[in-house]
Structure formats: C-alpha cells, structure tokens
mmCIF file of C-alpha atoms in Angstrom:
data_model
loop_
_atom_site.group_PDB
_atom_site.id
_atom_site.type_symbol
_atom_site.label_atom_id
_atom_site.label_comp_id
_atom_site.label_asym_id
_atom_site.label_seq_id
_atom_site.Cartn_x
_atom_site.Cartn_y
_atom_site.Cartn_z
ATOM 1 C CA MET O 1 55.519 -35.469 38.786
ATOM 2 C CA SER O 2 54.864 -32.213 40.616
ATOM 3 C CA LYS O 3 51.854 -31.388 42.123
ATOM 4 C CA PHE O 4 49.691 -29.116 39.598
ATOM 5 C CA SER O 5 49.726 -25.288 40.688
ATOM 6 C CA TYR O 6 47.104 -23.201 38.863
ATOM 7 C CA ARG O 7 49.303 -20.480 40.625
ATOM 8 C CA ARG O 8 52.229 -21.439 37.630
ATOM 9 C CA ALA O 9 49.580 -21.584 34.793
ATOM 10 C CA TRP O 10 47.950 -18.210 35.662
ATOM 11 C CA ILE O 11 51.574 -16.364 35.448
ATOM 12 C CA ILE O 12 52.124 -18.334 32.032
ATOM 13 C CA ALA O 13 48.325 -16.790 31.224
ATOM 14 C CA SER O 14 49.211 -12.822 32.657
ATOM 15 C CA THR O 15 52.271 -12.564 30.877
ATOM 16 C CA ASP O 16 51.244 -13.554 27.484
ATOM 17 C CA LEU O 17 47.912 -11.602 28.082
ATOM 18 C CA ARG O 18 50.154 -8.706 28.941
ATOM 19 C CA GLN O 19 52.329 -9.321 26.353
ATOM 20 C CA LEU O 20 49.254 -8.517 24.040
ATOM 21 C CA ARG O 21 47.025 -5.927 25.778
ATOM 22 C CA SER O 22 50.437 -4.223 24.237
ATOM 23 C CA SER O 23 50.777 -5.357 21.008
ATOM 24 C CA ARG O 24 47.728 -3.373 19.700
ATOM 25 C CA ASP O 25 48.696 -4.019 15.812
ATOM 26 C CA PHE O 26 48.066 -7.844 16.314
ATOM 27 C CA TRP O 27 45.216 -6.702 19.436
ATOM 28 C CA LEU O 28 43.755 -3.619 17.052
ATOM 29 C CA PRO O 29 42.478 -5.591 13.434
ATOM 30 C CA LEU O 30 40.701 -8.076 15.693
ATOM 31 C CA GLY O 31 39.053 -5.620 17.816
ATOM 32 C CA ILE O 32 37.694 -3.638 14.343
ATOM 33 C CA ILE O 33 35.767 -7.222 12.885
ATOM 34 C CA ALA O 34 34.457 -6.948 16.145
ATOM 35 C CA ALA O 35 32.678 -4.139 16.619
ATOM 36 C CA LEU O 36 31.957 -4.795 12.377
ATOM 37 C CA PHE O 37 30.749 -7.678 12.668
ATOM 38 C CA PHE O 38 28.864 -7.107 16.180
ATOM 39 C CA VAL O 39 27.999 -3.901 16.110
ATOM 40 C CA VAL O 40 28.222 -0.940 13.067
ATOM 41 C CA MET O 41 26.443 -4.060 10.224
ATOM 42 C CA PRO O 42 24.000 -5.344 12.378
ATOM 43 C CA ALA O 43 23.284 -1.450 13.200
ATOM 44 C CA ALA O 44 22.779 -0.335 9.897
ATOM 45 C CA LEU O 45 20.732 -3.260 8.820
ATOM 46 C CA PHE O 46 18.713 -2.797 11.507
ATOM 47 C CA ALA O 47 17.972 1.016 11.150
ATOM 48 C CA GLY O 48 17.568 0.220 7.472
ATOM 49 C CA LEU O 49 14.743 -1.894 7.734
ATOM 50 C CA SER O 50 13.097 0.155 10.679
ATOM 51 C CA THR O 51 12.387 3.340 8.455
ATOM 52 C CA ILE O 52 11.258 1.355 4.216
ATOM 53 C CA LYS O 53 8.695 3.737 3.536
ATOM 54 C CA ASP O 54 9.142 1.900 -0.545
ATOM 55 C CA ALA O 55 5.585 -0.455 -0.901
ATOM 56 C CA GLY O 56 7.483 -2.735 -3.377
ATOM 57 C CA ILE O 57 10.304 -3.274 -1.325
ATOM 58 C CA VAL O 58 7.765 -3.795 1.547
ATOM 59 C CA THR O 59 5.333 -6.266 -0.640
ATOM 60 C CA GLN O 60 9.353 -7.948 -1.477
ATOM 61 C CA ILE O 61 9.905 -8.234 2.471
ATOM 62 C CA GLY O 62 7.158 -10.170 2.316
ATOM 63 C CA ASN O 63 7.240 -11.896 -0.101
ATOM 64 C CA LEU O 64 10.696 -13.455 1.648
ATOM 65 C CA MET O 65 9.329 -13.863 4.987
ATOM 66 C CA GLY O 66 6.557 -16.082 3.550
ATOM 67 C CA SER O 67 8.582 -18.476 2.368
ATOM 68 C CA LEU O 68 10.475 -18.556 5.901
ATOM 69 C CA PRO O 69 9.886 -21.590 8.184
ATOM 70 C CA LYS O 70 6.843 -22.003 9.916
ATOM 71 C CA SER O 71 7.730 -20.892 13.312
ATOM 72 C CA ILE O 72 9.574 -17.615 12.428
ATOM 73 C CA GLN O 73 6.359 -16.565 10.442
ATOM 74 C CA HIS O 74 4.245 -17.677 14.348
ATOM 75 C CA GLN O 75 6.621 -15.002 16.595
ATOM 76 C CA THR O 76 6.156 -12.431 13.517
ATOM 77 C CA ALA O 77 2.484 -12.608 12.581
ATOM 78 C CA GLY O 78 0.873 -9.686 12.880
ATOM 79 C CA ARG O 79 3.235 -7.110 12.350
ATOM 80 C CA ALA O 80 5.229 -4.765 8.745
ATOM 81 C CA PRO O 81 6.951 -6.835 6.907
ATOM 82 C CA ASN O 82 9.185 -5.136 7.140
ATOM 83 C CA VAL O 83 10.124 -5.373 10.840
ATOM 84 C CA GLN O 84 9.536 -8.965 10.787
ATOM 85 C CA ALA O 85 11.916 -9.233 8.203
ATOM 86 C CA ALA O 86 14.586 -7.229 10.898
ATOM 87 C CA TYR O 87 12.727 -10.042 14.253
ATOM 88 C CA ALA O 88 13.915 -12.473 11.891
ATOM 89 C CA LEU O 89 17.290 -11.106 11.468
ATOM 90 C CA ALA O 90 18.331 -10.285 14.725
ATOM 91 C CA VAL O 91 16.886 -13.342 16.142
ATOM 92 C CA TYR O 92 18.498 -16.515 13.490
ATOM 93 C CA LEU O 93 20.673 -14.545 10.892
ATOM 94 C CA PHE O 94 23.614 -12.946 13.102
ATOM 95 C CA ALA O 95 23.471 -16.188 15.373
ATOM 96 C CA PRO O 96 26.298 -17.761 13.818
ATOM 97 C CA LEU O 97 28.730 -14.549 14.615
ATOM 98 C CA ALA O 98 28.260 -15.279 17.938
ATOM 99 C CA ILE O 99 30.815 -18.108 17.165
ATOM 100 C CA ILE O 100 32.150 -17.305 14.839
ATOM 101 C CA VAL O 101 34.137 -14.411 15.765
ATOM 102 C CA PRO O 102 35.066 -15.336 18.904
ATOM 103 C CA LEU O 103 36.756 -18.490 17.228
ATOM 104 C CA THR O 104 38.750 -16.022 14.567
ATOM 105 C CA VAL O 105 40.568 -13.744 18.043
ATOM 106 C CA SER O 106 41.070 -17.384 19.692
ATOM 107 C CA SER O 107 42.543 -18.815 17.080
ATOM 108 C CA ALA O 108 44.962 -15.388 15.907
ATOM 109 C CA VAL O 109 46.308 -15.759 19.633
ATOM 110 C CA GLY O 110 46.313 -19.237 19.639
ATOM 111 C CA SER O 111 48.215 -20.287 16.775
ATOM 112 C CA GLN O 112 51.321 -18.127 17.941
ATOM 113 C CA THR O 113 51.330 -18.362 21.474
ATOM 114 C CA ILE O 114 53.877 -21.322 21.639
ATOM 115 C CA ILE O 115 55.439 -21.062 18.676
ATOM 116 C CA GLY O 116 56.131 -17.950 19.606
ATOM 117 C CA GLU O 117 57.742 -18.992 22.197
ATOM 118 C CA ARG O 118 60.649 -20.014 20.846
ATOM 119 C CA GLU O 119 60.893 -17.707 17.728
ATOM 120 C CA ARG O 120 61.383 -15.481 20.191
ATOM 121 C CA GLY O 121 63.601 -16.483 22.100
ATOM 122 C CA SER O 122 61.802 -17.273 25.352
ATOM 123 C CA GLY O 123 60.710 -20.593 25.116
ATOM 124 C CA GLU O 124 64.331 -21.682 26.655
ATOM 125 C CA PHE O 125 63.471 -19.833 29.706
ATOM 126 C CA LEU O 126 59.785 -21.279 29.742
ATOM 127 C CA ALA O 127 61.348 -24.853 28.408
ATOM 128 C CA HIS O 128 63.433 -24.291 32.192
ATOM 129 C CA SER O 129 61.674 -22.639 34.197
ATOM 130 C CA PRO O 130 59.993 -25.092 36.979
ATOM 131 C CA ALA O 131 56.144 -25.127 35.203
ATOM 132 C CA SER O 132 55.312 -28.367 34.416
ATOM 133 C CA GLU O 133 54.340 -29.979 30.570
ATOM 134 C CA ARG O 134 50.274 -29.075 31.630
ATOM 135 C CA GLU O 135 50.339 -26.311 33.067
ATOM 136 C CA ILE O 136 52.629 -24.515 30.506
ATOM 137 C CA PHE O 137 49.691 -25.820 28.261
ATOM 138 C CA ILE O 138 46.847 -25.023 30.497
ATOM 139 C CA GLY O 139 48.243 -21.470 30.403
ATOM 140 C CA LYS O 140 48.660 -20.864 27.026
ATOM 141 C CA LEU O 141 45.150 -22.065 26.300
ATOM 142 C CA VAL O 142 43.934 -19.972 29.567
ATOM 143 C CA ALA O 143 45.556 -16.825 26.986
ATOM 144 C CA SER O 144 44.503 -17.873 24.149
ATOM 145 C CA LEU O 145 40.395 -18.270 25.175
ATOM 146 C CA LEU O 146 40.562 -15.062 27.082
ATOM 147 C CA PRO O 147 40.314 -13.110 24.801
ATOM 148 C CA GLY O 148 37.669 -15.437 22.379
ATOM 149 C CA TYR O 149 35.570 -15.105 25.548
ATOM 150 C CA LEU O 150 35.740 -11.459 26.481
ATOM 151 C CA THR O 151 34.503 -10.982 22.706
ATOM 152 C CA ALA O 152 32.202 -13.446 22.335
ATOM 153 C CA GLY O 153 30.812 -11.177 26.641
ATOM 154 C CA VAL O 154 31.272 -7.976 25.206
ATOM 155 C CA GLY O 155 29.903 -8.112 21.524
ATOM 156 C CA PHE O 156 27.178 -10.303 22.925
ATOM 157 C CA LEU O 157 26.057 -7.552 25.324
ATOM 158 C CA LEU O 158 26.372 -4.894 22.467
ATOM 159 C CA TYR O 159 24.673 -6.586 20.195
ATOM 160 C CA SER O 160 21.863 -7.550 22.289
ATOM 161 C CA LEU O 161 21.470 -3.680 23.373
ATOM 162 C CA ILE O 162 21.393 -3.098 19.304
ATOM 163 C CA VAL O 163 18.188 -4.764 18.710
ATOM 164 C CA ASN O 164 16.791 -3.683 21.586
ATOM 165 C CA LEU O 165 16.668 -0.129 20.715
ATOM 166 C CA ILE O 166 16.198 -0.877 17.473
ATOM 167 C CA VAL O 167 13.753 -3.990 16.952
ATOM 168 C CA GLY O 168 12.279 -3.661 20.630
ATOM 169 C CA PRO O 169 10.772 -0.947 20.181
ATOM 170 C CA GLN O 170 8.669 -2.170 17.355
ATOM 171 C CA VAL O 171 7.645 -5.187 18.743
ATOM 172 C CA GLY O 172 6.487 -4.086 21.435
ATOM 173 C CA GLY O 173 9.135 -4.046 23.897
ATOM 174 C CA TRP O 174 12.796 -5.189 24.909
ATOM 175 C CA PHE O 175 12.841 -8.847 24.053
ATOM 176 C CA PHE O 176 16.906 -9.796 23.349
ATOM 177 C CA PRO O 177 18.392 -12.217 24.558
ATOM 178 C CA THR O 178 15.938 -15.557 23.427
ATOM 179 C CA THR O 179 16.015 -18.513 25.453
ATOM 180 C CA ASN O 180 17.767 -20.065 21.988
ATOM 181 C CA TRP O 181 20.296 -17.383 23.027
ATOM 182 C CA TRP O 182 21.132 -17.819 25.836
ATOM 183 C CA ILE O 183 21.347 -21.397 24.763
ATOM 184 C CA LEU O 184 23.899 -21.132 21.997
ATOM 185 C CA VAL O 185 25.772 -18.481 23.781
ATOM 186 C CA LEU O 186 26.473 -20.523 27.752
ATOM 187 C CA TRP O 187 26.306 -24.114 26.129
ATOM 188 C CA VAL O 188 27.200 -23.753 22.637
ATOM 189 C CA VAL O 189 30.261 -21.591 21.911
ATOM 190 C CA PRO O 190 32.312 -22.129 25.178
ATOM 191 C CA PRO O 191 33.398 -25.556 24.257
ATOM 192 C CA PHE O 192 33.349 -25.097 20.731
ATOM 193 C CA LEU O 193 35.723 -22.254 21.269
ATOM 194 C CA ALA O 194 38.101 -25.056 23.972
ATOM 195 C CA LEU O 195 37.681 -27.701 21.330
ATOM 196 C CA VAL O 196 38.603 -25.017 18.785
ATOM 197 C CA VAL O 197 41.669 -23.734 21.007
ATOM 198 C CA GLY O 198 42.802 -26.736 21.790
ATOM 199 C CA ILE O 199 43.311 -28.318 18.039
ATOM 200 C CA ILE O 200 45.252 -25.335 17.495
ATOM 201 C CA LEU O 201 47.364 -25.393 20.334
ATOM 202 C CA ARG O 202 48.546 -28.779 19.782
ATOM 203 C CA ILE O 203 49.188 -28.251 16.249
ATOM 204 C CA SER O 204 51.597 -24.552 17.310
ATOM 205 C CA SER O 205 53.424 -27.051 20.025
ATOM 206 C CA ARG O 206 54.206 -28.826 17.280
ATOM 207 C CA VAL O 207 55.397 -27.030 13.814
ATOM 208 C CA SER O 208 58.391 -25.663 13.616
ATOM 209 C CA SER O 209 57.169 -21.541 12.193
ATOM 210 C CA ALA O 210 54.744 -19.420 12.656
ATOM 211 C CA ALA O 211 53.464 -19.135 9.128
ATOM 212 C CA ALA O 212 53.299 -22.609 9.773
ATOM 213 C CA ALA O 213 51.120 -23.142 11.795
ATOM 214 C CA GLN O 214 49.418 -19.910 11.205
ATOM 215 C CA GLN O 215 48.753 -22.184 7.546
ATOM 216 C CA ALA O 216 47.721 -25.277 9.302
ATOM 217 C CA SER O 217 45.474 -23.517 11.797
ATOM 218 C CA ALA O 218 43.608 -21.889 8.773
ATOM 219 C CA LEU O 219 43.543 -25.435 7.546
ATOM 220 C CA VAL O 220 41.050 -26.238 10.951
ATOM 221 C CA THR O 221 40.458 -23.431 11.343
ATOM 222 C CA LEU O 222 37.954 -22.703 7.648
ATOM 223 C CA PRO O 223 35.900 -25.726 7.761
ATOM 224 C CA LEU O 224 34.985 -25.412 11.865
ATOM 225 C CA VAL O 225 34.039 -21.753 10.503
ATOM 226 C CA ILE O 226 31.511 -23.749 7.873
ATOM 227 C CA LEU O 227 30.352 -25.660 10.645
ATOM 228 C CA ALA O 228 29.798 -23.858 12.704
ATOM 229 C CA TYR O 229 27.477 -21.654 10.986
ATOM 230 C CA ALA O 230 25.668 -24.454 9.900
ATOM 231 C CA LEU O 231 25.250 -25.381 14.028
ATOM 232 C CA ALA O 232 25.286 -21.413 14.961
ATOM 233 C CA THR O 233 21.823 -21.944 12.730
ATOM 234 C CA GLY O 234 20.563 -25.201 13.689
ATOM 235 C CA SER O 235 21.164 -25.019 17.904
ATOM 236 C CA LEU O 236 18.874 -21.253 16.775
ATOM 237 C CA SER O 237 15.948 -22.847 15.352
ATOM 238 C CA ARG O 238 15.402 -25.931 17.167
ATOM 239 C CA ALA O 239 17.801 -24.550 20.444
ATOM 240 C CA LYS O 240 15.872 -27.659 23.185
ATOM 241 C CA LEU O 241 17.146 -30.581 20.685
ATOM 242 C CA PHE O 242 19.787 -29.336 18.866
ATOM 243 C CA GLY O 243 21.726 -26.649 20.865
ATOM 244 C CA GLY O 244 21.180 -29.266 23.465
ATOM 245 C CA GLY O 245 22.454 -31.776 22.475
ATOM 246 C CA LEU O 246 25.238 -30.384 20.451
ATOM 247 C CA GLY O 247 26.987 -28.941 23.324
ATOM 248 C CA LEU O 248 26.493 -32.026 25.300
ATOM 249 C CA VAL O 249 28.855 -32.824 22.253
ATOM 250 C CA ALA O 250 31.335 -30.293 21.929
ATOM 251 C CA TRP O 251 31.584 -30.547 25.693
ATOM 252 C CA MET O 252 32.868 -34.004 25.312
ATOM 253 C CA GLY O 253 35.245 -33.726 22.687
ATOM 254 C CA ALA O 254 37.269 -30.196 24.003
ATOM 255 C CA VAL O 255 37.722 -31.796 27.535
ATOM 256 C CA ILE O 256 39.375 -35.383 25.390
ATOM 257 C CA VAL O 257 41.012 -32.806 23.094
ATOM 258 C CA LEU O 258 42.892 -30.230 25.856
ATOM 259 C CA ALA O 259 42.968 -33.646 27.947
ATOM 260 C CA SER O 260 45.647 -34.783 25.285
ATOM 261 C CA GLY O 261 46.964 -31.643 24.021
ATOM 262 C CA ALA O 262 48.455 -31.151 27.364
ATOM 263 C CA ARG O 263 49.626 -34.888 26.415
ATOM 264 C CA SER O 264 51.652 -33.538 23.442
ATOM 265 C CA LEU O 265 53.243 -30.964 24.666
ATOM 266 C CA ARG O 266 57.327 -31.250 25.154
ATOM 267 C CA ARG O 267 60.036 -29.333 26.627
ATOM 268 C CA GLU O 268 62.643 -30.011 23.490
ATOM 269 C CA ARG O 269 59.714 -28.429 21.250
ATOM 270 C CA LEU O 270 59.919 -25.353 22.762
ATOM 271 C CA LEU O 271 63.941 -25.272 22.838
ATOM 272 C CA GLY O 272 63.223 -25.925 18.506
ATOM 273 C CA LEU O 273 63.875 -30.215 18.772
ATOM 274 C CA GLY O 274 61.875 -32.562 17.865
ATOM 275 C CA ALA O 275 59.342 -30.708 15.982
#
C-alpha cells in the first residue's frame, strides 16, 4: 500500500474547485441564497425594528419580549422594546443560519462530486490515476467542505458587520460576535458540516446517477437541517454546556464517518460498476 499523499489529494480537490468556480450556473444561485440570508434579510429586519415609531407596535413588541427567557431579558434590560427585539433577533434568531446555509452549499457540491465524475466520463481517468481511494475521498471531501466553510466565514463576517452597524449604536457600541456565537462558529459548525458531508459523499459513491444522489442527499439533509436549527438555538442559549458537549459529539461523529467513508470508496464505482 502506497503512503498517503497530501499532494495527490490536493490535486483532486483543486481540480474540483476550479471546475466549480467556472460553473457559474451552479454557484451563483447558492451565492444568492447565502447573500439573502446573511445580509439582505438581517439588514432589512434590523433596520425596520430600529426605525419603528408607532406606539402600538412598540407595546406589542414589549409584550413579546416579556415572554422570552429571563437570560435574554436580562441582557437587554433598560432598552426600548424595539431595541431589545433587535438585540434578541441578532443574537438568537439567525443563529441556525450559521449551520444551515453552509450545509446547503456543501451538500449541493458533495452530492455531485463522486457520481459526477462517472456521469462526466472522467471517472475512468480518476480510477486509473495513481491516487489511492483514500486520497480520492479526502480530495473530494476537501472540495465539498471548502465552499461551505468559505460561505460560513464570509457570511459570519458580513452578518457581524451588519449587526454592529445597525444594532450596535442602540445598545452602546459593538457587541457582536458574542461568546456564544464564537463557540457555535468555531466549535460546533466545522465538525457538524464535516459529519454531514461525509455521509453525503458515501451516498454519492454508491448511487447510480446524480439525480439519485440529490434525492438521497435531500433525505439525509432535511432532518439534519431541522436538527441543526434546534442545536444551533440550544447552543446559543446554553453555549458553554450544551454547545460544548454538542461540538464534542459532532467531532467524534465526524471522525468516525470520515474514517469509514474513506474505506467505502471503490475504484469500480468510479467506472460505473458495482453501484
């Protein structure tokens, strides 16, 4: 057995990334979705809340804030109801997007990456290349994860700027990201994304067509998106305990899935045999 080569794995990943970059009809819709959820919707919502002058609406928001957990009310005590609402939405409502949007991007790439080689006719070249099955799997994994991580990083940066520029002046200055968001973005999101993409790559290596890969990936992704919504919300409200434990479980799951996933890839499947 030849020694694992990071160079060969990176060549496979960089080739996929170049093809993805040149496929505008593939990444442009995903970019629009990311911009919509990380930039457009938060900016419109925060700006709308900041400019509310109607006393009746402000009273309704104040009543709504009174039903939120005590921890949230404590953090925004003494502020106008609409400012409290903007703070709560900035810190808690959009938290699931930190997982769901990157997950959507990486899932879309991952579901096509192995079966796509077979359908484009390039699977034969890859199957007869010097790269081992593990190197091929790692290369495909990196090519699927990088767009998701890039989306998460850029989206998080833009979202932070929007929150601080619109909500920050009303609560005494720049306050975002909070500690809970750092835990979510740096500790929970990376392994959760790797875990889901690892599962999708295994699916992509076993099905017989890209359409089947998309359908199977959707069946896997949908419940995970719902789970991500609940987990992200919970990790922000109890970040140190819940978020810390969740991240640890996700890291362990990702290691298991990725290690077994590398062993599941076979060259004959790249040739369209044994699917």
